[in-house]
Coordinates of C-alpha atoms in Angstrom, one line a residue:
M136 CA 70.1 101.7 251.7
S137 CA 72.1 103.1 254.7
K138 CA 70.6 105.5 257.2
Q139 CA 72.9 108.3 255.9
A140 CA 72.0 107.7 252.3
E141 CA 68.3 107.7 253.1
Q142 CA 68.6 111.0 254.9
M143 CA 70.5 112.5 252.0
Q144 CA 67.7 111.3 249.6
I145 CA 65.0 112.9 251.8
L146 CA 67.0 116.2 252.0
A147 CA 67.4 116.2 248.2
A148 CA 63.8 115.4 247.5
T149 CA 62.3 117.9 250.0
S150 CA 64.8 120.7 249.0
L151 CA 64.0 120.3 245.3
Y152 CA 60.3 120.2 246.0
C153 CA 60.4 123.4 248.1
F154 CA 62.4 125.3 245.4
S155 CA 60.0 124.0 242.7
S156 CA 56.9 124.9 244.7
V157 CA 57.9 128.5 245.2
G158 CA 59.1 128.8 241.6
M159 CA 55.9 127.3 240.1
L160 CA 53.6 129.7 242.0
L161 CA 55.7 132.7 241.1
F162 CA 56.2 131.9 237.4
N163 CA 52.5 130.8 237.0
K164 CA 51.5 134.2 238.4
L165 CA 53.8 136.0 235.9
A166 CA 52.8 133.8 233.0
I167 CA 49.0 134.0 233.3
Q168 CA 49.1 137.8 233.5
H169 CA 50.5 138.0 230.0
F170 CA 49.1 134.7 228.5
P171 CA 45.5 134.6 229.7
L172 CA 44.7 131.2 228.2
E173 CA 44.8 129.0 231.3
C174 CA 43.9 125.7 229.7
S175 CA 46.5 126.1 226.9
L176 CA 49.1 127.1 229.5
V177 CA 48.4 123.9 231.6
W178 CA 48.4 121.8 228.4
A179 CA 51.8 123.1 227.4
Q180 CA 53.2 122.2 230.9
L181 CA 51.7 118.7 230.7
F182 CA 53.0 118.2 227.1
F183 CA 56.5 119.4 228.0
S184 CA 56.8 117.0 231.0
A185 CA 55.3 114.1 229.0
A186 CA 57.7 114.7 226.1
C187 CA 60.8 115.0 228.2
L188 CA 60.0 111.9 230.2
S189 CA 59.3 109.9 227.1
L190 CA 62.5 110.9 225.4
F191 CA 65.0 111.0 228.3
A192 CA 63.6 108.8 231.0
F193 CA 62.0 105.9 229.2
P194 CA 64.3 103.2 230.8
Y195 CA 63.2 104.3 234.3
I196 CA 59.5 103.9 233.5
H197 CA 57.9 100.8 235.2
V198 CA 54.3 99.9 235.4
G199 CA 53.6 96.6 237.2
S200 CA 50.2 95.8 235.8
M201 CA 47.2 97.2 234.0
K202 CA 45.4 97.2 237.4
D203 CA 48.1 99.5 238.9
L204 CA 47.8 101.8 235.8
L205 CA 44.0 102.0 236.2
R206 CA 44.3 102.6 239.9
W207 CA 46.6 105.5 239.5
C208 CA 44.5 107.0 236.7
M209 CA 42.0 107.8 239.5
V210 CA 44.5 110.5 240.5
V211 CA 44.8 112.2 237.1
P212 CA 41.5 114.2 237.1
F213 CA 42.3 115.7 240.5
Y214 CA 45.9 116.4 239.4
C215 CA 44.7 118.3 236.3
G216 CA 41.9 120.0 238.3
M217 CA 44.5 121.2 240.9
L218 CA 46.7 122.7 238.1
L219 CA 43.8 124.4 236.3
T220 CA 42.1 125.8 239.4
S221 CA 45.5 127.1 240.7
I222 CA 46.0 129.0 237.4
L223 CA 42.5 130.3 237.5
A224 CA 42.9 131.5 241.1
L225 CA 46.2 133.2 240.3
K226 CA 44.6 134.9 237.3
T227 CA 42.4 137.1 239.5
A228 CA 43.9 136.8 243.0
P229 CA 47.2 137.6 244.6
M230 CA 49.6 134.8 245.5
S231 CA 49.2 135.5 249.2
L232 CA 45.4 135.0 249.0
V233 CA 45.9 131.7 247.3
I234 CA 48.3 130.4 250.0
V235 CA 46.3 131.8 252.9
L236 CA 43.1 130.1 251.9
R237 CA 44.8 127.0 250.6
N238 CA 46.3 126.7 254.1
T239 CA 42.9 125.8 255.4
S240 CA 43.0 122.5 253.4
P241 CA 44.3 120.5 256.5
L242 CA 40.9 121.2 258.0
G243 CA 39.2 119.3 255.2
T244 CA 41.7 116.5 255.6
L245 CA 41.0 116.3 259.3
L246 CA 37.2 116.1 258.7
I247 CA 37.6 113.3 256.2
E248 CA 40.0 111.4 258.5
R249 CA 37.2 111.3 261.2
F250 CA 35.5 108.6 259.0
Y251 CA 38.6 106.4 258.9
P252 CA 38.5 103.1 260.9
E253 CA 41.1 104.5 263.3
P254 CA 40.8 108.3 263.2
L255 CA 43.6 110.4 264.5
R256 CA 43.2 111.7 268.1
I257 CA 42.5 115.5 268.3
S258 CA 44.6 117.4 271.0
G259 CA 44.1 120.8 272.5
F260 CA 47.3 121.9 270.8
M261 CA 45.9 120.9 267.4
L262 CA 42.6 122.8 268.1
G263 CA 44.7 125.9 269.1
S264 CA 46.7 125.8 265.9
I265 CA 43.4 125.5 263.9
C266 CA 42.1 128.6 265.7
L267 CA 45.4 130.4 264.8
M268 CA 45.0 129.5 261.1
I269 CA 41.4 130.8 261.1
A270 CA 42.3 134.0 263.0
G271 CA 45.2 134.8 260.6
G272 CA 42.9 134.1 257.5
V273 CA 40.2 136.4 258.8
M274 CA 42.8 139.2 259.4
Y275 CA 44.1 138.8 255.9
V276 CA 40.7 138.6 254.1
T277 CA 39.2 141.6 255.9
Q278 CA 41.9 143.8 254.3
L279 CA 41.4 142.4 250.9
P280 CA 40.5 144.9 248.0
A281 CA 37.1 144.3 246.4
E282 CA 38.6 143.3 243.0
N283 CA 40.4 140.3 244.5
W284 CA 37.2 138.7 246.0
K285 CA 36.2 137.1 242.7
G286 CA 39.3 134.8 243.0
I287 CA 38.2 133.3 246.3
G288 CA 35.9 130.8 244.7
W289 CA 38.7 129.3 242.6
V290 CA 41.0 129.2 245.6
F291 CA 38.5 127.2 247.7
L292 CA 37.8 124.8 244.8
N293 CA 41.6 124.4 244.4
S294 CA 41.9 123.6 248.1
I295 CA 39.2 121.0 248.0
I296 CA 40.7 119.3 244.9
A297 CA 44.2 119.4 246.5
V298 CA 42.9 117.6 249.6
V299 CA 41.4 114.8 247.6
D300 CA 44.6 114.6 245.4
R301 CA 46.9 114.4 248.4
L302 CA 44.7 111.7 250.1
L303 CA 44.6 109.6 247.0
Q304 CA 48.3 110.0 246.3
R305 CA 49.2 109.1 249.8
L306 CA 46.9 106.0 249.7
L307 CA 48.5 104.8 246.5
L308 CA 52.1 105.7 247.5
S309 CA 52.4 104.8 251.1
K310 CA 54.0 101.5 251.9
E311 CA 51.6 101.1 254.9
Q312 CA 48.5 101.5 252.7
C313 CA 47.9 100.0 249.2
P314 CA 50.8 101.1 247.1
V315 CA 50.8 100.7 243.3
D316 CA 53.7 99.0 241.5
I317 CA 54.7 101.9 239.4
S318 CA 58.0 103.8 239.4
K319 CA 58.1 107.5 240.3
T320 CA 59.0 108.3 236.7
G321 CA 56.1 106.2 235.5
I322 CA 53.7 108.0 237.8
T323 CA 54.9 111.4 236.6
L324 CA 54.5 110.3 233.0
I325 CA 50.9 109.0 233.6
N326 CA 49.9 112.2 235.3
N327 CA 51.1 114.4 232.5
M328 CA 50.3 112.2 229.4
V329 CA 46.8 111.1 230.4
G330 CA 46.1 114.6 231.6
L331 CA 46.6 116.0 228.1
L332 CA 43.2 114.7 226.9
P333 CA 40.9 116.3 229.5
V334 CA 42.9 119.6 229.5
G335 CA 42.9 119.6 225.7
I336 CA 39.1 119.1 225.5
A337 CA 38.7 122.0 228.0
A338 CA 40.9 124.3 225.9
Y339 CA 38.9 123.5 222.8
A340 CA 35.6 123.9 224.6
K341 CA 36.6 127.4 225.8
G342 CA 37.7 128.5 222.3
E343 CA 41.3 128.9 223.3
I344 CA 42.6 127.1 220.2
D345 CA 41.3 129.9 217.9
K346 CA 42.7 132.6 220.2
L347 CA 46.1 131.0 220.5
P348 CA 47.9 132.5 217.4
L349 CA 46.7 136.0 218.2
V350 CA 47.7 135.9 221.9
Y351 CA 51.0 134.2 221.2
G352 CA 51.9 137.0 218.7
T353 CA 51.6 139.6 221.4
L354 CA 54.0 137.9 223.8
S355 CA 57.3 139.5 224.6
H356 CA 60.6 137.6 225.1
W357 CA 60.1 137.8 228.8
D358 CA 56.6 136.5 228.6
K359 CA 57.8 133.5 226.6
F360 CA 60.6 133.0 229.3
Y361 CA 57.9 132.9 232.0
I362 CA 55.9 130.3 230.1
G363 CA 59.0 128.3 229.5
M364 CA 59.9 128.3 233.2
T365 CA 56.5 127.1 234.2
C366 CA 57.0 124.1 231.8
I367 CA 60.5 123.3 233.2
I368 CA 59.5 123.7 236.9
G369 CA 56.2 121.9 236.2
L370 CA 58.3 118.8 235.3
T371 CA 60.4 119.1 238.4
I372 CA 57.5 119.7 240.8
S373 CA 55.5 116.8 239.5
Y374 CA 58.4 114.4 240.0
T375 CA 59.7 115.8 243.3
S376 CA 56.2 115.9 244.9
I377 CA 55.9 112.1 244.3
W378 CA 59.5 111.5 245.4
A379 CA 59.1 113.4 248.6
Q380 CA 55.7 111.9 249.5
S381 CA 57.1 108.4 249.0
L382 CA 59.9 109.1 251.5
I383 CA 58.3 111.1 254.3
S384 CA 55.0 110.9 256.1
A385 CA 52.0 113.0 255.0
T386 CA 52.3 115.0 258.2
S387 CA 55.9 115.9 257.5
F388 CA 55.0 116.8 253.9
L389 CA 52.3 119.1 255.3
V390 CA 54.7 120.9 257.6
M391 CA 57.2 121.3 254.8
I392 CA 54.6 122.8 252.5
N393 CA 53.3 125.3 255.1
A394 CA 56.8 126.4 256.2
N395 CA 57.7 126.9 252.5
K396 CA 54.9 129.5 252.1
F397 CA 56.7 132.1 254.2
V398 CA 58.9 132.6 251.1
I399 CA 55.9 133.6 248.9
I400 CA 54.7 136.1 251.5
G401 CA 58.2 137.7 251.5
I402 CA 58.4 137.8 247.7
E403 CA 54.9 139.4 247.2
A404 CA 55.3 141.8 250.2
F405 CA 58.8 143.1 249.4
G406 CA 59.9 141.8 246.0
M407 CA 57.0 142.4 243.7
H408 CA 55.2 145.7 242.9
S409 CA 52.0 144.3 241.4
K410 CA 50.4 143.7 244.8
A411 CA 51.1 145.8 248.0
L412 CA 50.4 144.0 251.2
N413 CA 49.7 146.1 254.3
H414 CA 51.1 145.2 257.7
I415 CA 47.9 143.6 258.9
Q416 CA 47.8 141.3 255.8
V417 CA 51.4 140.3 256.2
F418 CA 50.8 139.5 259.9
G419 CA 47.6 137.6 259.2
A420 CA 49.2 135.6 256.4
S421 CA 52.2 134.8 258.5
L422 CA 49.9 133.8 261.4
T423 CA 48.0 131.4 259.2
I424 CA 51.1 129.8 257.9
L425 CA 52.5 129.5 261.4
G426 CA 49.3 127.9 262.5
G427 CA 49.7 125.4 259.6
V428 CA 53.2 124.5 260.7
L429 CA 52.1 124.0 264.4
Y430 CA 49.1 121.9 263.2
G431 CA 51.5 119.6 261.3
K432 CA 53.8 119.3 264.3
S433 CA 50.9 118.5 266.6
R434 CA 49.8 115.7 264.2
Q435 CA 53.4 114.5 264.3
W436 CA 53.5 114.3 268.1
I437 CA 50.1 112.5 268.2
E438 CA 51.3 110.0 265.6
Q439 CA 54.5 109.3 267.4
E440 CA 52.6 108.9 270.7
A441 CA 50.3 106.3 269.0
E442 CA 53.3 104.4 267.7
E443 CA 55.0 104.3 271.1
R444 CA 51.7 103.0 272.6
K445 CA 51.7 100.2 270.0
T446 CA 55.2 99.1 270.9
L447 CA 54.3 99.0 274.6
L448 CA 51.3 96.8 274.1
P449 CA 51.9 93.1 274.6
S450 CA 51.9 91.1 271.4
K451 CA 49.1 88.6 270.9

């Protein structure tokens, strides 16, 4: 593949992921407000993706071996857990709280990486960006209404699961690590099809199956549209996430995700009337996201510096 074609592929993957990421958070928030059966909503999203891939993308599904399949199945519980806890967080908390607290997830990644054989060097610029994230988060949370505090636990749990999910996916996708021999379409199908079982059991255990006919009967046409959009965007985000992570570094992916969050702050602050953000919350949320972007850039500079040092070292 030529350099220009590779750049176009990266642009397409990252652009589609950014669009899907914003759309998924927005439509999940709208859907869960009118369809309060979180396990059933996630199950519908998984089923739609698995069915579409099985019907229309079967020729592109490749699984190298049973070992590769079993290795990737380690990701599925965290993938489903991330979807469920995200819905549960959005059920009781504003979107801005979800992204502000989720923005602290790089701190967890950094702590885990300290146990790696060759941990990443920590710079003063990196520590400064972390302080910026914490300061912005404190500014936002101190202005939070009391009724939104009950959603914080789900947001923190979602952040922890997301860290493990990203680390596992990067380990199994990166060419420099231990990649699995499975096509991107195959990975997306495994995530969604295997995930149907645990999410279905959770829906049954919570009694959502009995409530489903009654709740569905109360839905308006717009409510059904929101649910349908979460299913469609769920398919695109599950594929584009894997596509983007296979093309760019984990650091670049982190920078892209953080920069993308400014759109959500703008939508909730100026485009939606369900949650009014005051100036301190908008500033604090923006400060946290900016700190996340700077943190990602500082990691990128350190990684580039380490690569340059390797090239300067004499070969043995």
